[in-house]
mmCIF file of C-alpha atoms in Angstrom:
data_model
loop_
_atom_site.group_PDB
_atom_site.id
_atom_site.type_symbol
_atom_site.label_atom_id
_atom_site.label_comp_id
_atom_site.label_asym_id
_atom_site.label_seq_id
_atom_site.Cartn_x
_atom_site.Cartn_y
_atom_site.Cartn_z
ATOM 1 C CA UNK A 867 -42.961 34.442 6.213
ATOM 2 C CA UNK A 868 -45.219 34.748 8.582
ATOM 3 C CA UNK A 869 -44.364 34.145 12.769
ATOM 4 C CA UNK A 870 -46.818 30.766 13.045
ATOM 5 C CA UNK A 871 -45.003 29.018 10.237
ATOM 6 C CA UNK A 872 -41.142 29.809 11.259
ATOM 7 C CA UNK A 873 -42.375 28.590 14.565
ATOM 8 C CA UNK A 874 -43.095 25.371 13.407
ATOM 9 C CA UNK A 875 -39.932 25.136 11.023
ATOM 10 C CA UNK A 876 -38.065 25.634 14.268
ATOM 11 C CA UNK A 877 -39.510 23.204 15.869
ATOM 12 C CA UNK A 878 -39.379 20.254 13.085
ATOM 13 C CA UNK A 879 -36.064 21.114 12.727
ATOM 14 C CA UNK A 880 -34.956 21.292 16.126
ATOM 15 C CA UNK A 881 -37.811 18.670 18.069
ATOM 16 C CA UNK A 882 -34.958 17.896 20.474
ATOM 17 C CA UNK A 883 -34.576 20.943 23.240
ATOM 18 C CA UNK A 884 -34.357 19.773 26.230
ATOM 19 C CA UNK A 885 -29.835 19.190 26.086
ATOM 20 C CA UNK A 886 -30.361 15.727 25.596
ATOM 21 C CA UNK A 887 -32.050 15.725 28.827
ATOM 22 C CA UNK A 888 -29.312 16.503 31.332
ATOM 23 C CA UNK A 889 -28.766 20.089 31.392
ATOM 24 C CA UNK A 890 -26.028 21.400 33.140
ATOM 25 C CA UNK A 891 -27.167 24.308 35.453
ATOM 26 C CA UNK A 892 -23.413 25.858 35.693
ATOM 27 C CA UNK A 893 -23.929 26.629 32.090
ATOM 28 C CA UNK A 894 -27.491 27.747 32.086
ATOM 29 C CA UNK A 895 -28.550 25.883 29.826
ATOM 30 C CA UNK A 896 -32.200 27.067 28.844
ATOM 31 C CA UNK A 897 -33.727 26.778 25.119
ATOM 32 C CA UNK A 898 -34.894 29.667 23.485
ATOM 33 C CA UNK A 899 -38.747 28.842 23.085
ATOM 34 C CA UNK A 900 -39.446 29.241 19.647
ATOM 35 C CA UNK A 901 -41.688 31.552 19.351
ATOM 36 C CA UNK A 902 -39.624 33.716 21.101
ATOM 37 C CA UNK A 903 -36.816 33.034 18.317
ATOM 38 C CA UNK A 904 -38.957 33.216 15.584
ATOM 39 C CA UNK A 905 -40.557 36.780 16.804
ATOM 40 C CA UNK A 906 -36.857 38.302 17.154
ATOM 41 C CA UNK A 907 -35.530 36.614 13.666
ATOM 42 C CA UNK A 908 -38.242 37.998 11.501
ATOM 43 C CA UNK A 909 -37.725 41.366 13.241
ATOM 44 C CA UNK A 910 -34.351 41.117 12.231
ATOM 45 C CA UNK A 911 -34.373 39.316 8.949
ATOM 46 C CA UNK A 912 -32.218 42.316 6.635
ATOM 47 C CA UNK A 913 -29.781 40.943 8.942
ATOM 48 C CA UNK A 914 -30.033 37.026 8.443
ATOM 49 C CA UNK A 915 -31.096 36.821 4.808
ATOM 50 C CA UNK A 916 -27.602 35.758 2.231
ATOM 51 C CA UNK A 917 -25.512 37.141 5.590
ATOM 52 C CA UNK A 918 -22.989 35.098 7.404
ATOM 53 C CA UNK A 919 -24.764 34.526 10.808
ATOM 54 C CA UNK A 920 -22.997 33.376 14.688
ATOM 55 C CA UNK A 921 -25.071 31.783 17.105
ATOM 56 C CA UNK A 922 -22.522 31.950 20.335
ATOM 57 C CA UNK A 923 -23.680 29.445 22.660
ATOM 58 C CA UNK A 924 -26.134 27.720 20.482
ATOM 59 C CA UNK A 925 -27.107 25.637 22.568
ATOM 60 C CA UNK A 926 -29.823 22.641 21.285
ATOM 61 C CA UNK A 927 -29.229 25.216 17.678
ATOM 62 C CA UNK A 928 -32.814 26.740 18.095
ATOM 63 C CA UNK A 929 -31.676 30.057 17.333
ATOM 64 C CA UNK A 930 -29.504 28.742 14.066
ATOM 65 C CA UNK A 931 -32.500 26.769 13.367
ATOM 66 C CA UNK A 932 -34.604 30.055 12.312
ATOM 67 C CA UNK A 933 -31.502 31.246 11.114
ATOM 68 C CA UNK A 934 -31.245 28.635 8.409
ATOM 69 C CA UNK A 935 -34.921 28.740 7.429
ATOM 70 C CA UNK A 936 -34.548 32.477 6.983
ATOM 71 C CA UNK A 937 -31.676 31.372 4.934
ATOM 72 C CA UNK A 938 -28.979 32.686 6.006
ATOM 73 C CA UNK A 939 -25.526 32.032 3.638
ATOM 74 C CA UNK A 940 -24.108 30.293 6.554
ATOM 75 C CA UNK A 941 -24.630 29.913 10.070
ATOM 76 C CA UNK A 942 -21.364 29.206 13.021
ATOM 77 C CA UNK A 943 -22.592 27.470 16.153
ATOM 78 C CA UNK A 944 -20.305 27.519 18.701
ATOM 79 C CA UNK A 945 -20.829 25.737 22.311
ATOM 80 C CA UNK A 946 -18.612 24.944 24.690
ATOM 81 C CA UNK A 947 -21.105 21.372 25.275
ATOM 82 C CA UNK A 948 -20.260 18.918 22.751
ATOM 83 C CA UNK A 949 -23.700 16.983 23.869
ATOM 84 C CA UNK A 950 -24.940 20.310 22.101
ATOM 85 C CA UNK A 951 -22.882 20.179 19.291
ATOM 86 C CA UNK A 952 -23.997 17.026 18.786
ATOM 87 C CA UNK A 953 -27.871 18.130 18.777
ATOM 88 C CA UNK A 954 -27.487 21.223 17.120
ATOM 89 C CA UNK A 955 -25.566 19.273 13.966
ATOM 90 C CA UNK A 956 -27.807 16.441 13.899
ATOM 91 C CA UNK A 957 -30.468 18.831 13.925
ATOM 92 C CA UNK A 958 -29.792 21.000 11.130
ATOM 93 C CA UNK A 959 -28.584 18.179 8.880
ATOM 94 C CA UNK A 960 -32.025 18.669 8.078
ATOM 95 C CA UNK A 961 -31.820 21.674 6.077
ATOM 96 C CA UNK A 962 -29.795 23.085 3.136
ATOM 97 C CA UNK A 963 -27.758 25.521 5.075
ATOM 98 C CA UNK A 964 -23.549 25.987 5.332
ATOM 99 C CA UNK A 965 -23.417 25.170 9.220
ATOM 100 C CA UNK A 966 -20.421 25.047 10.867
ATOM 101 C CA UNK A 967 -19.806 24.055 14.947
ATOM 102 C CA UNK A 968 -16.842 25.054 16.876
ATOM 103 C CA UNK A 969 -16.568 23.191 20.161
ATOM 104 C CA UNK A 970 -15.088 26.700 22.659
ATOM 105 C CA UNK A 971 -15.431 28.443 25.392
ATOM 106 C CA UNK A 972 -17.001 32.031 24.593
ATOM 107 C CA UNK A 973 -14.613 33.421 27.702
ATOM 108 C CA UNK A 974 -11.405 31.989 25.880
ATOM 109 C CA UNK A 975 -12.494 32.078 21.989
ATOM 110 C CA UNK A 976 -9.991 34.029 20.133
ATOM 111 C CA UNK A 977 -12.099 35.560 17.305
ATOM 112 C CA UNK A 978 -11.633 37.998 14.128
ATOM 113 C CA UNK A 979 -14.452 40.186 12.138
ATOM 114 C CA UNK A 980 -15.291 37.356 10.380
ATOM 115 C CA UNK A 981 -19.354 37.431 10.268
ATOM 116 C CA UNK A 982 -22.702 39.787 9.268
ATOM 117 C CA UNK A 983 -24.392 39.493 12.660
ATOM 118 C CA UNK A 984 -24.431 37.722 16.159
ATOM 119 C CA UNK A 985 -27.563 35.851 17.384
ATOM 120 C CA UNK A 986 -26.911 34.905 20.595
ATOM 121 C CA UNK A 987 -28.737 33.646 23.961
ATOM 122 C CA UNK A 988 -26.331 34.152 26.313
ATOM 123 C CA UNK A 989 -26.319 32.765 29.628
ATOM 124 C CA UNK A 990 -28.293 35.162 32.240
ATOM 125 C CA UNK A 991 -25.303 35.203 34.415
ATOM 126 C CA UNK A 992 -27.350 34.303 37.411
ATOM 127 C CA UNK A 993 -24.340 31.501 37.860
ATOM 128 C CA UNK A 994 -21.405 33.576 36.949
ATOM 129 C CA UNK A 995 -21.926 37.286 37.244
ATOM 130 C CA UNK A 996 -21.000 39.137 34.166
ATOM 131 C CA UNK A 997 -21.067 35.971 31.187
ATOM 132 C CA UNK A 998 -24.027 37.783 29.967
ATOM 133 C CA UNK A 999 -21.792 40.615 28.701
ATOM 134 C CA UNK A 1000 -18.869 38.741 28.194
ATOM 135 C CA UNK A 1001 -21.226 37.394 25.179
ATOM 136 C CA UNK A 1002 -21.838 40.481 23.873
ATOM 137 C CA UNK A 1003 -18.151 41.615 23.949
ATOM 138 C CA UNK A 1004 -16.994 38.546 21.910
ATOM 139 C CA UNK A 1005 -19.826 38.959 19.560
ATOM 140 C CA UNK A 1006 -18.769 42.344 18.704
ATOM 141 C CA UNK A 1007 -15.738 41.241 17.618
ATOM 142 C CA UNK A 1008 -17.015 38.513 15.502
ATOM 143 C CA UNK A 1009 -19.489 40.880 13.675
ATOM 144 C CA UNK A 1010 -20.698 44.549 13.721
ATOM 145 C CA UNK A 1011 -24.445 43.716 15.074
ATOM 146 C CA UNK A 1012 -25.576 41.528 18.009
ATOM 147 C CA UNK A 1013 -29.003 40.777 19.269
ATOM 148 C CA UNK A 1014 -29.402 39.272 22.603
ATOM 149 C CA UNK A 1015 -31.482 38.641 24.946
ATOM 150 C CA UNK A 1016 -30.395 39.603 28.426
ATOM 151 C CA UNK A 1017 -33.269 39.287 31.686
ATOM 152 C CA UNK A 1018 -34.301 42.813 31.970
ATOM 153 C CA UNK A 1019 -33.386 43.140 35.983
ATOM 154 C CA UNK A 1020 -30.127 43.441 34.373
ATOM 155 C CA UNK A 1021 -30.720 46.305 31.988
ATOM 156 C CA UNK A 1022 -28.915 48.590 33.943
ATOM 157 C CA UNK A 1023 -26.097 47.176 33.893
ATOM 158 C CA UNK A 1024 -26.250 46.682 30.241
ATOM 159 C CA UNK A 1025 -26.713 50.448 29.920
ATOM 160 C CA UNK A 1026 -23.859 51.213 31.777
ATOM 161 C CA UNK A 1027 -21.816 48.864 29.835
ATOM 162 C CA UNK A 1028 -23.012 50.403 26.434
ATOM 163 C CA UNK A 1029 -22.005 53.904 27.867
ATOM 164 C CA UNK A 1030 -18.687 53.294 29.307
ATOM 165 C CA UNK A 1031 -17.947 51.157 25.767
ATOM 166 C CA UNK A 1032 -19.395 53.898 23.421
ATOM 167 C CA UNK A 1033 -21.241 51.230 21.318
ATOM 168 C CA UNK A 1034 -24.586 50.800 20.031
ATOM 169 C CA UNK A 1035 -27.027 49.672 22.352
ATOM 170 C CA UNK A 1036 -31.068 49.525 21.903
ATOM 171 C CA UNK A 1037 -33.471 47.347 23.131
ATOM 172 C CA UNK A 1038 -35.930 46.243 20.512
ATOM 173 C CA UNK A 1039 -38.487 44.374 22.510
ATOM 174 C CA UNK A 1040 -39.796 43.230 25.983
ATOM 175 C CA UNK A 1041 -40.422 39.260 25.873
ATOM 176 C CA UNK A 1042 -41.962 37.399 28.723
ATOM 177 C CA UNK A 1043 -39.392 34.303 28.953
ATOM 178 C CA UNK A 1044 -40.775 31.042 30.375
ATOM 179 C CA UNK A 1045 -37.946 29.019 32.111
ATOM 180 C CA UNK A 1046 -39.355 25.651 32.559
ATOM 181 C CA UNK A 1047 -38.251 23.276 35.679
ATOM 182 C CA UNK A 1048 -35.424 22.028 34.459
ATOM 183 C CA UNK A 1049 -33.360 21.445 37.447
ATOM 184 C CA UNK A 1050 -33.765 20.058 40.432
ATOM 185 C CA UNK A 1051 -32.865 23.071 42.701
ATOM 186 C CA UNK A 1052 -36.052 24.779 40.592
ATOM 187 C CA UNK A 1053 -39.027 24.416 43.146
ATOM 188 C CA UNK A 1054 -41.593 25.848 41.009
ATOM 189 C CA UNK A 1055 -43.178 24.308 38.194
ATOM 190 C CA UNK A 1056 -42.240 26.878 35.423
ATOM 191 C CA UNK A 1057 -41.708 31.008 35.479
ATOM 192 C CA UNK A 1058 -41.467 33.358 33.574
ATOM 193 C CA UNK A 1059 -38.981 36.127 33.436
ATOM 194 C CA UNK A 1060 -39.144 39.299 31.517
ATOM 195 C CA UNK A 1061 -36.254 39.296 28.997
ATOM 196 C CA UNK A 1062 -34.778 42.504 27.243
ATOM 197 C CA UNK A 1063 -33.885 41.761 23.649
ATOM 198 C CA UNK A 1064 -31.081 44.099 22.753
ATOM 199 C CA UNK A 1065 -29.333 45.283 19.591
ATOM 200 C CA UNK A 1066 -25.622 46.012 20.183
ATOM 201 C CA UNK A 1067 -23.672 47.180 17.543
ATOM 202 C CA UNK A 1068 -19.849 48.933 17.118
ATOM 203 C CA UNK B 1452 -14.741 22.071 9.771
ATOM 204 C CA UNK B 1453 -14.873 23.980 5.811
ATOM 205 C CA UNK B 1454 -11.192 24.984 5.252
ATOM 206 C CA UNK B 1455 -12.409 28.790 5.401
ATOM 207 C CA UNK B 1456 -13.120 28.099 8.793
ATOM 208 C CA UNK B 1457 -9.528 27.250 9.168
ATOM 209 C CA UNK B 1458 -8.471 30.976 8.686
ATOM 210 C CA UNK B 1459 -11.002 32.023 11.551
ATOM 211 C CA UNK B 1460 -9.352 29.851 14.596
ATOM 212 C CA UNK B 1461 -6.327 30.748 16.636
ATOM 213 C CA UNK B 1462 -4.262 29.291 19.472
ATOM 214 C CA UNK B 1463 -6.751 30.712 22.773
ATOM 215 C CA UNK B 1464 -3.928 30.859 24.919
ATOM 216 C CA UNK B 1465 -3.502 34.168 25.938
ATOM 217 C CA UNK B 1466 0.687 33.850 26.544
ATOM 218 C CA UNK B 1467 0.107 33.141 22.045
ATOM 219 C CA UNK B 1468 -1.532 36.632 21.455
ATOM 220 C CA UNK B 1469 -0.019 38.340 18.492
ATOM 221 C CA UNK B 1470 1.461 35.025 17.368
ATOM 222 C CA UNK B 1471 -1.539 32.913 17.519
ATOM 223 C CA UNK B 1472 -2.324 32.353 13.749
ATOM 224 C CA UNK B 1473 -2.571 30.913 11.565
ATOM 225 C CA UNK B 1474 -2.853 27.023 12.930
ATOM 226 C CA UNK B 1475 -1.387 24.472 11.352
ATOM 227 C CA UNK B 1476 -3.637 22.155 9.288
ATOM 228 C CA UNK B 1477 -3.013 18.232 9.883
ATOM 229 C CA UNK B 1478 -6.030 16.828 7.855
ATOM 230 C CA UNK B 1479 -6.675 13.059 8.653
ATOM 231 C CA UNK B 1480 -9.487 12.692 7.032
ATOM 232 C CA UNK B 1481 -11.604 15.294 4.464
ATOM 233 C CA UNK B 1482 -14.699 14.802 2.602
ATOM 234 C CA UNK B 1483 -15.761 17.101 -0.040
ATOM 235 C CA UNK B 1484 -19.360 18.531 -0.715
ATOM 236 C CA UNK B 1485 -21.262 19.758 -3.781
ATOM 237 C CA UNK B 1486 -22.369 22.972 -2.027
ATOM 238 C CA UNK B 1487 -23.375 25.691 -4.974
ATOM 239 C CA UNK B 1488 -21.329 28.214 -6.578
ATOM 240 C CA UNK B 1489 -21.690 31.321 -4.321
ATOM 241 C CA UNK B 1490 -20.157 34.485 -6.492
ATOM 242 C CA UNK B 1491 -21.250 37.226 -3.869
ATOM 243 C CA UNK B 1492 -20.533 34.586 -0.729
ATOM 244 C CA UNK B 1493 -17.007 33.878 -1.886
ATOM 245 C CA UNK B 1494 -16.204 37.981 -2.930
ATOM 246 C CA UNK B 1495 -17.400 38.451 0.600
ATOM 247 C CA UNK B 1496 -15.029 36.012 2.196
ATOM 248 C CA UNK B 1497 -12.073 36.783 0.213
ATOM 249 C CA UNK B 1498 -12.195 40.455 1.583
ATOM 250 C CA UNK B 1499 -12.046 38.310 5.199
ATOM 251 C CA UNK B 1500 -9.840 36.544 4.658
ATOM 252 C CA UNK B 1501 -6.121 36.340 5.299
ATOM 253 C CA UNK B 1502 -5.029 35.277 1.843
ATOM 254 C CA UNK B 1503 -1.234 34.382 2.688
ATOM 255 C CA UNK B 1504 -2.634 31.778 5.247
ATOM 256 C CA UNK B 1505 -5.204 30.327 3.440
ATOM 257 C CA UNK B 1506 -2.849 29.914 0.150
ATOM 258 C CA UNK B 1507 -0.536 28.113 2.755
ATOM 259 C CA UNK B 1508 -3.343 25.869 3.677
ATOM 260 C CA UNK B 1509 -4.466 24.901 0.353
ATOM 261 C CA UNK B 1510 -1.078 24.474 -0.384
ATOM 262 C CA UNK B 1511 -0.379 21.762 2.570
ATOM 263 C CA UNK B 1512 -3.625 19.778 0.851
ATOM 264 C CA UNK B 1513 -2.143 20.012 -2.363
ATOM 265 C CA UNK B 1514 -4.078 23.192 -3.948
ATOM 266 C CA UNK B 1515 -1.933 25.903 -5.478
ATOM 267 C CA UNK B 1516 -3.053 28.964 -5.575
ATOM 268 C CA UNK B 1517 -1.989 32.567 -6.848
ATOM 269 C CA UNK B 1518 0.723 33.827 -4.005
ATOM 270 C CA UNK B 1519 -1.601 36.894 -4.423
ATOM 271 C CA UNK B 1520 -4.862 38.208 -5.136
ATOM 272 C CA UNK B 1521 -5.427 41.042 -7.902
ATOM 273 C CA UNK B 1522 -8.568 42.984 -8.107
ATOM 274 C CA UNK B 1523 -9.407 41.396 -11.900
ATOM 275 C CA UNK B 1524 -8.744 38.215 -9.717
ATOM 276 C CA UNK B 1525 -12.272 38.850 -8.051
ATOM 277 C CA UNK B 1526 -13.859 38.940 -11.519
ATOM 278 C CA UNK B 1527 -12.226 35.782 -12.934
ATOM 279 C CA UNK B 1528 -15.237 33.053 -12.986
ATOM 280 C CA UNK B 1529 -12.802 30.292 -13.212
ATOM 281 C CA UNK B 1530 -10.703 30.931 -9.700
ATOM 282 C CA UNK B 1531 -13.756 31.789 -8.067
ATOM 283 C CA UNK B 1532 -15.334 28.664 -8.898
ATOM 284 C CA UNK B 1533 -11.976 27.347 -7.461
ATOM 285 C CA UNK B 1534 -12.066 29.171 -4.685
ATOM 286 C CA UNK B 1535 -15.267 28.677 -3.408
ATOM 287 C CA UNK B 1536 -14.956 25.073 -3.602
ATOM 288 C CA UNK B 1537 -11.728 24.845 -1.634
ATOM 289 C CA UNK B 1538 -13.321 27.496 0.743
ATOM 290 C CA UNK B 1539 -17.020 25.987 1.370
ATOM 291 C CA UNK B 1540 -16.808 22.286 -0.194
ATOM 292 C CA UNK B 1541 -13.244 20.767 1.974
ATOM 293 C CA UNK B 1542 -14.615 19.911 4.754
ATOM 294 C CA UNK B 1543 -11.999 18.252 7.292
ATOM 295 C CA UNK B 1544 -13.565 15.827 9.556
ATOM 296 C CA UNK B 1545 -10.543 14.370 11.536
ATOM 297 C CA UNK B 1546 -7.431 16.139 12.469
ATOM 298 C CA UNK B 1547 -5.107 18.653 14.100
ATOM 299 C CA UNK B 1548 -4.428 22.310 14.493
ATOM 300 C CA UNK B 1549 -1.400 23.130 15.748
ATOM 301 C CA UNK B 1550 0.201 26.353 17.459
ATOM 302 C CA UNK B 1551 2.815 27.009 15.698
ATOM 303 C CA UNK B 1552 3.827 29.578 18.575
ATOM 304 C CA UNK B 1553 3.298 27.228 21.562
ATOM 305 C CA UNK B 1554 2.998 23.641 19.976
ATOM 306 C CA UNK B 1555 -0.613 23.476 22.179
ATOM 307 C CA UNK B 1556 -2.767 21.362 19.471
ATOM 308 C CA UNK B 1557 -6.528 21.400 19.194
ATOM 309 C CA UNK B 1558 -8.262 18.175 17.193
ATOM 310 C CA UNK B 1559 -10.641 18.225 14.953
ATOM 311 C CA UNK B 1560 -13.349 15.377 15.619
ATOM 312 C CA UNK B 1561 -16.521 14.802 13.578
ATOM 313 C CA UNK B 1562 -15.973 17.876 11.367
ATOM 314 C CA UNK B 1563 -15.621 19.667 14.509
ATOM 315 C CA UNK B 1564 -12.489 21.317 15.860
ATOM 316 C CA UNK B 1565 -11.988 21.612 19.843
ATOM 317 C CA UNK B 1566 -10.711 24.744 21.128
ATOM 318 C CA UNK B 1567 -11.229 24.052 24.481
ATOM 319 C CA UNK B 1568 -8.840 25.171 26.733
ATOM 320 C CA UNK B 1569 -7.981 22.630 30.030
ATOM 321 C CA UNK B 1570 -8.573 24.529 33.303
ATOM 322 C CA UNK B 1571 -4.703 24.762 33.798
ATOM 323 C CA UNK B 1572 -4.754 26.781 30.309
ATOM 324 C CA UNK B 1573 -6.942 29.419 31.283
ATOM 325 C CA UNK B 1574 -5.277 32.885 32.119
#
């Protein structure tokens, strides 16, 4: 598949991204632009492809979007929003994919190995320091590989983490991230952000 | 919620870790879909899963299964036919899960089970 047409698969399946139109800044609650899902999901497709897929924090389900259309055996969404819940399920009604949503808070989730691999667009952690890699921690235990995508003024702290917790830790790409006005504390239009996408594995 | 899903959740609480699972299933109200057989899905999940809760769970809906799972089990077309149907195709739309350390219940609402924790609950 090439990256134009899972682009626009994401976006027919998902046309709603904007949460329903009231955000909630505590959360961070930013889409993952398309394009910028569909790039990382075909990079990682051996990893989608007849697996069993988490997408912690999914948000308006952009991410489990691609995931289905790379057809994935089954995809978990879980959001501690239900308004995204809502959007993410309605959205992928669409498509012939096992979904299932779990309405949690990643902080509290009690999880098991249960899944192939963790997509996840975690919260930047710009409104509570450290969520980021609270995301990643969970998602290890849920499955063996993450990929994430963490702002890369924090990738020093990421590489400390992935030291002191002797896991995997590589970043695969460099992604300009465009964070659109959103909110009304944002005084600029749009900008963009350089994002890290990582691979984490244990 | 798929009734496979059932043997992911836990109680959150942290004063419930070690004794947190499995949940007990109050199903309200299920629906069943037509999802296809899976062979290499449901192999994959059975070697998840933890059998001696979801046999109770299938039980409490009225399934019986095998108290255990052989080996030639995996290679029976029949049960896994079975299996994945009762894993993938029960979906439970309304209901409870219940702590059966603490009592602390989280519903299930539109398919979707809530395990939310009040700001009180949070360690």
């Amino acid at each position: 598949m090439k990256l134009k047409q899972l682009e626009s698969a994401i976006q027919e399946i998902c046309p709603e991204r904007d949460f329903g139109n009231t955000p909630t800044i505590e959360l961070e609650q930013y889409s993952t632009p398309p394009r910028l899902a569909a790039t990382l999901l075909l990079e990682i497709q051996d990893f989608i492809t007849e697996r069993i897929a988490f997408d912690l924090g999914c948000g308006c389900g952009v991410l489990s979007a691609g995931i289905s259309v790379l057809e994935a055996s089954m995809v978990y969404c879980l959001d501690i929003d239900q308004k995204c819940l809502d959007i993410t399920s309605g959205n992928l009604n669409s498509v012939d994919i096992k979904a299932e949503f779990i309405r949690g808070n990643v902080e509290d989730f009690k999880g098991k190995d249960w899944a192939d691999v963790v997509v996840t667009n975690p919260p930047f952690g710009t409104r509570k320091t450290g969520i980021d890699w609270v995301f990643v921690e969970k998602g290890l235990v849920l499955a063996p590989d993450v990929f994430s995508f963490h702002k890369t003024s924090t990738r020093k702290f990421f590489q400390k983490k992935v030291k002191e917790g002797g896991i995997g830790g590589e970043i695969m790409m460099t992604v300009p991230f465009e964070l659109p006005k959103m909110y009304k504390i944002h005084k600029k239009k749009a900008v963009n952000v350089d994002v890290d996408i990582w691979h984490f594995s244990r | 919620m798929r009734l496979l899903t059932h043997n992911l959740l836990m109680c959150n609480l942290k004063t419930c870790a070690g004794q947190n699972f499995p949940l007990a299933l109050q199903a309200n109200e299920i629906s069943e879909e037509n999802t296809e057989f899976n062979l290499v899905l449901t192999q994959k999940m059975l070697g998840k899963l933890d059998w001696k809760a979801f046999h109770r769970v299938a039980d409490s809906l009225g399934h019986t299964l095998p108290e255990e799972l052989t080996p030639e089990d995996q290679n029976n077309d029949e049960l896994m036919q079975r299996l994945h149907h009762l894993l993938f195709n029960i979906v439970v739309l309304s209901g409870t899960l219940t702590c059966q350390s603490c009592g602390r219940a989280y519903p299930i609402d539109k398919g979707i089970p809530n395990m939310l924790l009040e700001d009180s609950e949070e360690a």
